[in-house]
Every structure is written in structure tokens, then in C-alpha cells.
Backbone as a chain_set.jsonl record, in Angstrom:
{"seq": "MSQRKRKTRKSKIHVNNLPQHLRHINLSAAGIDIGSDRHLVAVPEGSDDVSVRQFGAFTSDLHEIADWLDKCGVTTVAMESTGVYWIPLFELLEQRGFEVKLVDARHVKNVSGRKSDVLDCQWLQQLHTYGLLQGAFRPPDEVCILRSYARQKEMLTQASSMHIQHMQKALQQMNLLLHNVCQTSPVSPG", "coords": {"N": [[86.545, 94.28, 43.643], [89.564, 95.985, 42.953], [92.875, 95.671, 44.051], [94.519, 97.822, 44.659], [92.551, 99.886, 44.898], [91.122, 98.827, 47.516], [93.403, 99.436, 49.067], [93.573, 102.447, 49.064], [91.031, 102.935, 50.121], [91.211, 101.894, 52.886], [93.356, 103.746, 53.551], [92.114, 105.986, 54.145], [90.479, 105.651, 56.299], [90.073, 107.245, 59.621], [91.569, 107.762, 62.931], [89.412, 109.146, 64.421], [86.849, 108.03, 63.089], [86.485, 105.387, 63.873], [84.634, 103.439, 65.806], [83.328, 104.057, 68.964], [84.141, 101.991, 70.898], [86.634, 101.356, 69.937], [88.443, 103.345, 70.148], [91.399, 105.006, 71.301], [91.577, 105.632, 75.023], [93.09, 106.041, 77.069], [95.494, 107.99, 76.722], [97.992, 108.374, 77.895], [99.123, 106.259, 78.989], [100.703, 103.647, 81.126], [102.052, 100.329, 81.435], [102.783, 97.931, 83.971], [104.834, 95.178, 84.505], [104.964, 93.162, 87.333], [107.275, 91.748, 89.408], [109.354, 89.504, 91.646], [112.186, 90.554, 91.751], [112.517, 91.907, 90.076], [110.819, 94.777, 87.91], [108.967, 95.516, 84.705], [108.294, 97.825, 82.602], [106.322, 99.234, 80.628], [105.83, 102.116, 78.192], [103.688, 104.633, 76.223], [104.329, 104.497, 72.737], [107.013, 106.673, 71.653], [107.031, 108.232, 73.714], [109.496, 108.219, 74.951], [112.742, 107.161, 74.154], [113.164, 104.351, 74.806], [110.643, 102.36, 74.878], [110.125, 99.991, 76.567], [111.03, 99.259, 79.876], [113.272, 97.816, 81.989], [113.59, 97.239, 85.466], [114.873, 97.251, 89.07], [113.976, 95.97, 92.155], [114.154, 97.469, 94.541], [113.448, 100.169, 96.753], [114.642, 102.544, 95.835], [115.11, 101.851, 93.334], [112.017, 101.611, 92.795], [111.746, 104.46, 92.969], [113.075, 105.358, 90.848], [111.411, 104.54, 88.679], [108.945, 105.756, 89.277], [109.86, 108.329, 88.68], [110.761, 108.186, 85.968], [108.351, 107.521, 84.671], [106.708, 109.697, 85.213], [108.456, 111.539, 83.695], [107.876, 110.622, 81.336], [105.256, 111.372, 80.56], [103.476, 110.252, 81.648], [99.944, 109.365, 82.737], [98.283, 107.268, 84.129], [98.431, 104.043, 85.467], [98.609, 100.701, 84.752], [98.863, 97.587, 86.278], [99.755, 94.218, 87.37], [98.275, 92.259, 89.919], [100.48, 90.583, 91.842], [101.25, 88.358, 94.033], [102.726, 89.67, 96.941], [104.118, 91.78, 95.919], [103.368, 94.003, 94.673], [102.594, 95.992, 96.18], [104.534, 97.622, 97.509], [105.221, 99.388, 95.273], [102.767, 100.375, 94.237], [101.871, 101.726, 96.396], [103.638, 104.086, 96.427], [103.429, 104.97, 93.841], [100.732, 105.978, 93.82], [101.247, 107.713, 95.692], [102.672, 109.689, 94.473], [101.001, 110.708, 92.539], [99.686, 109.272, 90.454], [97.524, 107.647, 88.732], [96.321, 104.45, 89.513], [95.928, 101.36, 88.702], [95.033, 98.63, 89.798], [95.25, 95.119, 88.586], [93.534, 92.032, 88.039], [95.097, 89.39, 87.764], [94.392, 86.867, 86.441], [92.006, 87.91, 84.818], [93.609, 89.107, 82.755], [95.735, 87.283, 81.873], [94.145, 85.542, 80.124], [93.817, 86.197, 77.676], [95.362, 84.955, 74.497], [98.707, 84.609, 73.171], [100.812, 86.119, 74.321], [104.222, 85.917, 75.121], [106.564, 86.436, 76.726], [107.502, 88.531, 79.634], [108.32, 91.019, 78.817], [106.357, 91.504, 76.593], [104.15, 90.971, 78.508], [103.979, 93.557, 80.02], [103.92, 95.171, 77.953], [101.147, 94.515, 76.8], [99.607, 94.995, 79.073], [99.789, 97.572, 78.724], [98.706, 98.466, 76.325], [96.021, 97.318, 76.494], [95.322, 98.914, 78.881], [95.29, 101.613, 77.737], [93.566, 101.252, 75.948], [91.185, 101.109, 77.609], [90.117, 98.71, 78.473], [90.487, 97.559, 80.664], [89.686, 96.789, 84.201], [90.077, 98.055, 87.4], [90.757, 96.416, 90.438], [89.058, 96.097, 93.544], [90.213, 98.107, 96.002], [90.549, 98.976, 99.388], [90.222, 101.846, 101.483], [93.46, 103.62, 102.772], [92.995, 103.73, 105.701], [91.406, 101.551, 106.28], [93.002, 99.482, 105.184], [95.375, 99.779, 106.735], [94.186, 99.058, 109.613], [93.406, 96.292, 108.752], [95.493, 95.073, 108.341], [96.725, 95.055, 111.117], [94.67, 93.409, 112.41], [94.871, 90.976, 111.193], [97.77, 90.617, 111.672], [97.367, 90.235, 114.616], [95.965, 87.994, 114.677], [97.843, 86.379, 113.736], [99.825, 86.186, 115.406], [98.621, 84.869, 117.671], [97.709, 82.709, 116.587], [100.616, 81.86, 116.32], [101.461, 81.942, 119.203], [99.767, 79.819, 120.202], [100.621, 77.669, 118.839], [103.038, 77.224, 119.956], [102.381, 77.087, 122.868], [101.693, 74.428, 122.6], [104.192, 72.937, 122.086], [105.753, 73.315, 123.974], [104.162, 71.803, 125.93], [104.291, 69.052, 124.953], [107.172, 69.13, 125.037], [107.168, 69.146, 128.054], [105.629, 66.873, 128.328], [107.328, 64.658, 127.282], [109.39, 65.03, 129.185], [108.133, 63.816, 131.033], [106.717, 65.18, 132.805], [103.728, 65.612, 133.926], [101.818, 67.733, 133.771], [98.766, 68.16, 133.247], [97.715, 66.129, 134.623], [98.144, 66.356, 136.99], [96.705, 68.556, 137.574], [93.987, 67.334, 137.358], [93.915, 65.343, 139.174], [92.88, 64.521, 142.483], [94.297, 65.397, 145.729], [95.248, 62.516, 147.425], [94.238, 61.051, 150.486], [95.795, 60.007, 153.641], [95.428, 56.745, 154.475]], "CA": [[87.05, 95.395, 43.707], [90.842, 95.966, 42.799], [93.915, 95.583, 45.263], [94.68, 99.421, 44.776], [91.286, 100.547, 45.376], [91.383, 98.217, 48.893], [94.342, 99.868, 49.732], [93.16, 103.49, 49.135], [89.841, 102.95, 50.737], [91.786, 101.791, 54.006], [93.97, 104.733, 54.186], [91.171, 106.853, 54.408], [89.695, 105.398, 57.603], [90.703, 108.039, 60.591], [90.844, 107.337, 64.212], [87.954, 109.683, 64.599], [86.047, 107.37, 62.421], [86.521, 104.438, 64.541], [83.573, 102.934, 66.899], [83.876, 104.552, 70.339], [85.036, 100.855, 71.641], [87.974, 100.626, 69.453], [89.113, 104.422, 70.135], [91.996, 105.059, 72.701], [90.718, 106.167, 75.926], [93.945, 106.405, 78.131], [96.737, 107.853, 75.723], [98.926, 108.664, 78.529], [98.751, 104.751, 80.132], [101.64, 102.589, 81.313], [101.766, 98.922, 82.184], [103.677, 97.381, 84.71], [104.813, 93.647, 84.938], [105.596, 93.155, 88.48], [108.159, 90.497, 89.687], [109.819, 89.489, 92.885], [113.272, 91.034, 91.725], [112.421, 93.154, 88.936], [109.607, 95.246, 87.271], [109.094, 95.811, 83.369], [107.611, 99.116, 82.652], [105.918, 99.887, 79.183], [105.159, 103.487, 78.12], [103.336, 104.583, 74.943], [105.377, 104.47, 71.892], [107.2, 107.939, 71.376], [107.141, 109.121, 75.153], [110.812, 108.116, 75.502], [113.562, 106.777, 72.982], [112.775, 103.309, 74.568], [109.101, 102.317, 75.245], [109.995, 99.399, 77.711], [112.446, 99.399, 80.452], [113.349, 97.002, 83.425], [113.827, 98.237, 86.839], [114.981, 96.679, 89.992], [112.813, 95.953, 92.966], [114.658, 98.083, 95.439], [113.026, 101.167, 96.969], [115.441, 103.466, 94.856], [114.639, 101.613, 91.811], [110.732, 102.393, 92.692], [111.338, 106.228, 92.858], [113.376, 105.68, 89.665], [110.08, 103.943, 88.017], [108.117, 106.974, 89.303], [110.218, 109.654, 88.044], [110.551, 107.784, 84.824], [106.495, 107.724, 84.433], [106.393, 111.101, 85.126], [109.364, 111.993, 82.608], [107.178, 110.066, 79.938], [103.973, 112.048, 80.83], [101.953, 109.034, 82.134], [99.012, 109.727, 84.328], [97.537, 106.598, 84.672], [99.19, 102.997, 85.249], [97.977, 99.156, 85.378], [99.752, 96.465, 86.905], [98.904, 92.949, 87.749], [98.523, 91.816, 91.33], [101.398, 89.555, 91.766], [101.897, 88.05, 95.395], [102.504, 90.808, 97.8], [105.18, 92.432, 95.228], [102.705, 95.142, 94.095], [102.071, 96.819, 97.429], [105.379, 99.206, 97.703], [105.15, 100.287, 94.076], [101.117, 100.647, 94.083], [101.747, 102.951, 97.13], [104.53, 104.984, 96.021], [102.85, 105.904, 92.488], [99.413, 106.486, 94.268], [101.789, 108.958, 96.633], [103.366, 110.653, 93.514], [99.823, 111.372, 91.836], [99.435, 108.28, 89.255], [95.809, 107.065, 88.658], [96.997, 103.235, 89.552], [94.885, 100.303, 88.417], [95.475, 96.949, 90.258], [94.504, 94.174, 87.495], [93.448, 90.627, 88.49], [95.984, 88.619, 86.438], [93.504, 86.088, 85.592], [91.504, 88.402, 83.773], [94.435, 89.719, 81.873], [96.302, 85.785, 81.254], [92.994, 84.515, 79.379], [94.153, 86.354, 76.25], [96.273, 84.253, 74.326], [99.71, 85.647, 72.542], [102.214, 86.91, 74.972], [105.05, 85.12, 75.499], [107.383, 86.805, 77.593], [107.597, 89.215, 80.609], [108.396, 92.277, 77.98], [104.944, 91.618, 75.92], [103.025, 91.566, 79.284], [103.776, 94.641, 80.411], [103.078, 95.808, 76.708], [100.004, 94.317, 76.754], [98.897, 95.544, 80.031], [99.724, 99.215, 78.604], [97.737, 98.646, 75.447], [94.81, 97.007, 77.047], [94.681, 100.12, 79.789], [95.2, 102.621, 76.731], [91.978, 101.27, 75.071], [90.232, 101.294, 78.695], [89.589, 97.798, 78.837], [90.755, 96.979, 82.214], [89.166, 97.186, 85.329], [90.97, 97.964, 88.547], [90.418, 95.734, 91.803], [88.924, 96.849, 94.835], [91.18, 98.306, 97.084], [89.944, 99.536, 100.496], [90.794, 103.126, 101.769], [94.453, 103.351, 103.687], [92.692, 103.512, 106.829], [90.859, 99.981, 106.175], [94.267, 98.534, 105.034], [96.241, 99.489, 108.168], [93.338, 98.142, 110.156], [93.163, 95.05, 108.358], [96.9, 94.358, 108.566], [96.918, 94.723, 112.395], [93.824, 92.459, 112.63], [96.035, 89.65, 110.365], [98.964, 90.295, 112.659], [97.136, 89.869, 115.762], [95.401, 86.683, 114.302], [98.997, 85.458, 113.36], [100.423, 85.998, 116.769], [97.704, 84.199, 118.357], [98.159, 81.408, 116.267], [101.932, 81.421, 116.647], [101.556, 81.574, 120.704], [99.326, 78.844, 120.538], [101.94, 76.558, 118.415], [104.44, 77.231, 120.998], [102.265, 76.38, 123.67], [101.798, 73.192, 122.453], [105.541, 72.681, 121.735], [105.912, 73.233, 125.687], [103.338, 70.965, 126.716], [104.968, 68.167, 124.378], [108.517, 68.983, 125.987], [107.193, 68.413, 129.598], [105.402, 65.312, 128.495], [108.239, 64.009, 126.945], [110.507, 64.655, 130.405], [107.162, 62.864, 132.115], [106.083, 66.186, 133.811], [102.412, 65.398, 133.596], [100.798, 68.819, 134.428], [97.806, 68.055, 132.987], [97.413, 64.926, 135.374], [98.372, 66.993, 138.402], [95.473, 69.553, 137.861], [92.724, 66.703, 137.438], [93.774, 64.475, 140.19], [92.909, 65.268, 143.841], [95.4, 64.407, 146.833], [94.847, 61.083, 148.188], [94.62, 61.401, 151.795], [96.35, 58.769, 153.834], [94.819, 55.946, 155.818]], "C": [[88.768, 95.04, 43.816], [91.628, 96.2, 44.096], [94.171, 97.072, 45.717], [93.301, 100.096, 45.29], [91.131, 100.14, 46.941], [92.262, 99.525, 49.686], [94.109, 101.645, 50.047], [92.259, 103.722, 49.995], [90.335, 102.813, 52.491], [92.629, 103.061, 54.603], [93.318, 105.921, 54.393], [90.248, 106.611, 55.735], [90.698, 106.309, 58.842], [90.256, 107.546, 62.027], [89.568, 107.941, 64.733], [86.927, 108.791, 64.055], [85.633, 106.225, 63.01], [85.465, 104.236, 65.575], [84.318, 103.441, 68.019], [84.786, 103.306, 71.042], [86.491, 100.767, 71.437], [89.119, 102.428, 69.656], [90.062, 104.275, 71.534], [91.405, 106.059, 73.89], [92.126, 106.734, 77.037], [95.396, 106.863, 77.329], [98.05, 108.065, 76.364], [98.881, 107.32, 79.692], [99.993, 104.21, 79.999], [101.063, 101.548, 81.83], [103.053, 98.514, 82.653], [103.669, 95.888, 84.958], [105.506, 93.34, 86.263], [106.549, 91.699, 88.753], [108.849, 90.641, 91.113], [111.107, 90.397, 92.927], [113.488, 92.055, 90.842], [110.727, 93.635, 88.063], [110.105, 95.681, 85.955], [108.087, 96.647, 83.224], [107.526, 99.348, 81.11], [105.05, 101.321, 79.147], [104.719, 103.688, 76.838], [104.333, 104.796, 74.388], [105.699, 106.182, 71.721], [107.727, 109.026, 72.19], [108.603, 109.135, 75.269], [111.628, 107.392, 74.198], [113.281, 105.219, 73.101], [111.23, 103.034, 75.267], [109.078, 101.215, 76.175], [111.624, 99.261, 78.479], [112.36, 98.537, 81.584], [113.979, 97.54, 84.416], [114.17, 97.18, 87.819], [113.961, 96.865, 90.852], [113.217, 96.555, 94.183], [113.716, 99.601, 95.543], [113.622, 102.419, 95.865], [114.66, 103.308, 93.527], [112.691, 101.766, 91.718], [110.539, 103.942, 92.442], [112.097, 106.307, 91.397], [112.007, 105.452, 88.575], [109.134, 105.284, 88.08], [108.681, 108.262, 88.481], [110.219, 109.491, 86.317], [109.188, 107.825, 84.144], [106.375, 109.05, 83.925], [107.164, 112.196, 83.731], [108.551, 111.939, 81.296], [105.815, 110.724, 79.71], [102.704, 111.267, 81.005], [101.458, 109.566, 83.049], [98.298, 108.517, 84.883], [98.438, 104.779, 84.459], [98.346, 101.654, 85.412], [99.048, 98.052, 85.337], [98.942, 95.316, 87.393], [99.207, 92.74, 88.928], [99.205, 90.64, 91.704], [101.923, 89.534, 93.023], [101.544, 89.479, 96.282], [103.569, 92.162, 96.862], [104.84, 93.931, 95.043], [102.545, 96.3, 95.017], [103.485, 98.067, 97.233], [105.068, 99.993, 96.502], [103.78, 101.012, 93.754], [101.34, 101.912, 95.131], [102.564, 104.275, 96.947], [103.958, 105.731, 94.937], [101.713, 106.411, 92.855], [100.046, 108.012, 94.913], [101.877, 110.161, 95.641], [102.026, 111.207, 92.567], [99.152, 110.462, 90.792], [98.073, 107.946, 89.845], [96.462, 105.657, 88.779], [95.794, 102.196, 89.68], [95.246, 99.029, 88.623], [94.54, 95.982, 89.545], [94.524, 92.901, 87.934], [94.361, 89.921, 87.155], [95.27, 87.47, 85.719], [92.649, 86.433, 84.435], [92.53, 88.609, 82.413], [95.21, 88.187, 80.964], [95.268, 85.482, 80.244], [93.293, 84.891, 77.925], [95.62, 85.892, 75.971], [97.562, 85.27, 73.154], [100.784, 86.224, 72.963], [102.842, 85.643, 75.388], [106.146, 85.231, 76.652], [106.941, 87.963, 78.606], [107.489, 90.708, 79.795], [106.638, 92.311, 77.169], [104.24, 91.651, 77.354], [103.183, 92.776, 79.599], [103.468, 95.698, 79.056], [101.615, 95.837, 76.694], [99.164, 94.661, 77.685], [98.928, 97.212, 79.616], [98.781, 99.254, 77.425], [96.427, 98.148, 75.977], [94.051, 98.289, 77.765], [94.742, 101.136, 78.563], [93.342, 102.231, 75.848], [90.882, 101.241, 76.426], [89.599, 99.967, 78.916], [89.853, 96.871, 80.122], [90.203, 97.609, 83.328], [89.959, 96.784, 86.417], [90.236, 96.994, 89.474], [90.09, 96.694, 92.772], [89.836, 96.968, 95.603], [90.727, 99.475, 97.909], [90.664, 100.745, 100.668], [92.218, 102.775, 102.689], [93.859, 102.81, 104.979], [92.04, 101.725, 107.241], [91.991, 99.301, 106.185], [95.265, 98.509, 106.621], [95.257, 98.622, 109.289], [93.119, 96.557, 109.946], [94.435, 94.319, 108.723], [97.18, 94.216, 109.922], [95.965, 93.675, 113.153], [94.701, 91.098, 112.235], [97.09, 89.657, 111.176], [98.691, 89.888, 114.199], [96.8, 88.372, 115.747], [96.658, 85.569, 114.2], [99.706, 85.388, 114.647], [99.622, 85.103, 117.781], [97.835, 83.055, 118.211], [99.636, 80.972, 116.882], [102.004, 80.853, 118.169], [101.103, 79.994, 120.972], [100.207, 77.245, 120.044], [102.697, 76.292, 119.678], [104.073, 76.507, 122.175], [102.158, 74.799, 123.665], [103.104, 72.433, 122.413], [106.089, 72.586, 123.573], [105.458, 71.943, 126.261], [103.826, 69.607, 126.096], [106.145, 68.176, 124.936], [108.365, 68.3, 127.284], [106.542, 67.111, 129.648], [106.539, 64.149, 128.148], [109.39, 63.764, 128.302], [109.427, 64.265, 131.982], [106.846, 63.964, 133.319], [104.945, 66.241, 133.083], [101.768, 66.468, 134.157], [99.392, 68.464, 134.295], [97.01, 67.041, 133.857], [97.23, 65.384, 137.009], [97.156, 67.608, 138.556], [94.226, 68.532, 137.944], [92.881, 65.935, 138.7], [93.655, 64.907, 141.623], [93.935, 64.529, 144.833], [94.594, 63.429, 147.55], [95.514, 61.205, 149.863], [94.915, 59.944, 152.407], [95.513, 58.108, 155.111], [93.304, 55.487, 155.208]], "O": [[89.234, 94.136, 44.51], [91.156, 96.806, 45.058], [94.062, 97.465, 46.878], [93.338, 100.893, 46.227], [91.008, 101.096, 47.707], [91.883, 100.291, 50.572], [94.436, 102.103, 51.141], [92.451, 104.669, 50.757], [89.834, 103.596, 53.299], [92.631, 103.374, 55.793], [93.947, 106.889, 54.819], [89.382, 107.416, 56.075], [91.9, 106.067, 58.95], [89.154, 107.104, 62.352], [88.766, 107.291, 65.403], [85.909, 108.831, 64.746], [84.469, 105.884, 62.797], [85.496, 105.16, 66.388], [85.54, 103.371, 68.155], [85.863, 103.505, 71.605], [87.351, 100.353, 72.214], [90.3, 102.516, 69.319], [89.718, 103.679, 72.554], [90.849, 107.126, 73.629], [92.029, 107.774, 77.688], [96.344, 106.078, 77.352], [99.097, 107.999, 75.72], [98.664, 107.404, 80.901], [100.504, 104.213, 78.879], [100.011, 101.519, 82.468], [104.129, 98.635, 82.067], [102.716, 95.341, 85.513], [106.735, 93.272, 86.213], [106.291, 90.669, 88.131], [108.909, 91.734, 91.677], [111.276, 91.033, 93.968], [114.4, 92.882, 90.827], [109.802, 92.882, 87.76], [111.245, 96.12, 85.802], [106.979, 96.333, 83.66], [108.52, 99.612, 80.434], [104.027, 101.61, 79.768], [105.286, 102.942, 76.039], [105.319, 105.214, 74.996], [104.738, 106.949, 71.66], [108.37, 110.046, 71.946], [109.042, 110.183, 75.744], [110.929, 107.102, 73.227], [113.139, 104.577, 72.061], [110.89, 103.695, 76.249], [108.025, 101.204, 76.812], [112.766, 99.194, 78.024], [111.284, 98.532, 82.183], [114.919, 98.313, 84.233], [113.777, 96.064, 87.48], [113.079, 97.691, 90.615], [112.543, 96.13, 95.122], [113.319, 100.118, 94.499], [112.841, 103.085, 95.185], [113.948, 104.077, 92.882], [112.15, 102.008, 90.639], [109.584, 104.521, 91.924], [111.793, 107.28, 90.707], [111.751, 106.31, 87.73], [108.654, 105.783, 87.062], [107.999, 109.016, 87.787], [109.82, 110.353, 85.534], [109.111, 108.219, 82.98], [106.093, 109.481, 82.807], [106.693, 113.138, 83.094], [108.492, 112.808, 80.426], [105.289, 110.57, 78.607], [101.521, 111.443, 80.713], [102.007, 110.13, 83.996], [97.737, 108.61, 85.974], [98.951, 104.45, 83.39], [97.426, 101.63, 86.229], [99.872, 97.797, 84.458], [97.763, 95.368, 87.745], [100.375, 92.961, 89.249], [98.523, 89.634, 91.901], [102.81, 90.314, 93.369], [100.503, 90.135, 96.303], [103.633, 93.322, 97.267], [105.628, 94.867, 95.176], [102.379, 97.449, 94.608], [103.295, 99.223, 96.854], [104.684, 101.157, 96.617], [103.714, 102.062, 93.114], [101.018, 103.037, 94.749], [102.138, 105.374, 97.303], [103.934, 106.962, 94.97], [101.447, 107.452, 92.255], [99.544, 109.12, 94.723], [101.377, 111.273, 95.812], [102.22, 112.212, 91.884], [98.108, 110.853, 90.27], [97.663, 107.964, 91.005], [97.39, 105.599, 87.972], [94.92, 102.208, 90.547], [95.736, 98.335, 87.732], [93.329, 95.946, 89.762], [95.639, 92.516, 88.284], [94.201, 90.011, 85.938], [95.532, 87.17, 84.554], [92.471, 85.755, 83.423], [92.213, 88.298, 81.265], [95.22, 88.059, 79.74], [95.822, 85.03, 79.242], [93.082, 84.082, 77.022], [96.645, 86.127, 76.61], [97.307, 86.31, 72.547], [101.622, 86.767, 72.243], [102.304, 84.633, 75.841], [106.516, 84.288, 77.35], [105.821, 88.392, 78.33], [106.61, 91.495, 80.145], [105.898, 93.278, 77.35], [103.543, 92.665, 77.384], [102.106, 93.331, 79.382], [102.901, 96.786, 79.154], [100.933, 96.857, 76.603], [97.97, 94.705, 77.389], [98.157, 98.005, 80.158], [97.952, 100.161, 77.501], [95.568, 98.991, 75.715], [92.905, 98.696, 77.571], [93.603, 101.601, 78.564], [92.411, 102.907, 75.411], [89.69, 101.366, 76.141], [88.536, 99.979, 79.537], [89.45, 95.738, 80.385], [90.214, 98.834, 83.454], [90.457, 95.669, 86.568], [89.048, 96.791, 89.223], [90.599, 97.807, 92.904], [90.4, 95.947, 95.995], [90.534, 100.613, 97.481], [91.736, 100.834, 100.07], [92.186, 101.724, 103.329], [94.109, 101.668, 105.366], [92.247, 101.014, 108.224], [92.16, 98.491, 107.096], [95.67, 97.571, 107.308], [95.676, 97.557, 109.742], [92.739, 95.771, 110.814], [94.478, 93.22, 109.276], [97.911, 93.258, 110.171], [96.276, 93.154, 114.225], [95.106, 90.316, 113.095], [97.455, 88.524, 111.489], [99.537, 89.344, 114.908], [97.231, 87.595, 116.6], [96.599, 84.365, 114.453], [100.222, 84.296, 114.885], [100.243, 84.669, 118.751], [98.033, 82.251, 119.121], [99.832, 80.05, 117.674], [102.423, 79.733, 118.459], [101.713, 79.162, 121.643], [100.342, 76.179, 120.645], [102.86, 75.207, 120.235], [104.774, 75.622, 122.665], [102.499, 74.078, 124.602], [103.06, 71.244, 122.727], [106.768, 71.693, 124.079], [106.154, 71.164, 126.913], [103.747, 68.766, 126.991], [106.384, 67.103, 125.49], [108.998, 67.322, 127.683], [106.68, 66.317, 130.578], [106.59, 63.023, 128.642], [110.057, 62.744, 128.478], [109.639, 64.331, 133.193], [106.751, 63.669, 134.51], [104.875, 66.707, 131.946], [101.067, 66.194, 135.131], [98.761, 68.471, 135.352], [95.78, 67.069, 133.848], [96.493, 64.948, 137.893], [96.472, 67.333, 139.542], [93.336, 68.944, 138.687], [91.852, 65.874, 139.372], [94.465, 65.774, 141.951], [94.297, 63.356, 144.74], [93.513, 63.577, 148.12], [96.658, 61.362, 150.29], [94.468, 58.909, 151.911], [95.118, 58.579, 156.177], [92.52, 54.854, 155.915]]}, "num_chains": 1, "name": "protein.A"}
């Protein structure tokens, strides 16, 4: 077959003729690469002058991200779970009505070819467009609050135990052996 006929045949392939698993599912999807000091956000091509923007990590920046996503017509967002930096943005975007998928970074990183943070957010956006990302389990808000209280209590209990041990060590270094006083019975004269 000649080169010309191949080109003609390729140009006749339409999106509707593609197999179901190759079609775009989330046309208004965004991808966010979360960082400690900045977030990179990718939106679909043509929804704004630039398809990738960098934002800071402060609260005002998070609101700016949500505003920009809304302006671009984004309805669903995929972001990697990086430390605890994702939590404020996740909660804000959910409150603003976006469908947010928290993605395990190990599942996304297994695909080679990405070399920078900009490509990470674009890669997330592309995978989410095709519906290839599965969101991690996130319990309801009430369970998250209860879990944080339980973790805080456990942390305070551990910290108090550690401080008691420090006090006991300081008393022993001053030769105040309280543990010996409690164990010995008084010696009676004679």
C-alpha cells in the first residue's frame, strides 16, 4: 500500500470509531501535582490561554486554583496523595463542588516517560481524561474527624509517657530514688 493511501486511511478515523476503552471519558478533567510549596495544575487544551499553571500552597492560592478550574469548566480533578499537603486543597475543591480523585502516586509513577512536575500534572490530567485513574478510599468527613481525634489522643498519651520517663531520669540523676522509697518498708529500731 502506498504512503498516500495510508495517510488517507488514517485521516478517516474518527473519535466515535475508536474502541470504547480509547475514548475520552472525562472531557473536563484536570490534573494537579501537589507539592509542599507549590501546586502545578493542568487543564484540557483550549479551556484557557495556558493549559498548565503554577500556584502557591497558601490558602489564598488554593482558592485561586478553584476559581481557575471553575473558569476553565473543569468538573473533575485528579491529584496525587503527597504527604499531607493534598488535604487542604482536596477539602476545598470538594466544598466547591468538584469531583476530586485522590490517586496513589505509586500507580501513576509506574508509567515511564515523565521527567518534570509539569509533565506529572499533564500526565494525571491525560490519564484522568481517559478514565484510567482510580481514586483512593476516603472515609466520610465524620470518620476523618473521629480518626484525627483518636490519633491526637494517642500522640498525647505517648508524649506524656515520654515526659514522665524524662522526669524519672532527672530525679535519679539527683539521687532521689522514689521507686526505692515506695518499695522498702520502714526499718523499725532495735
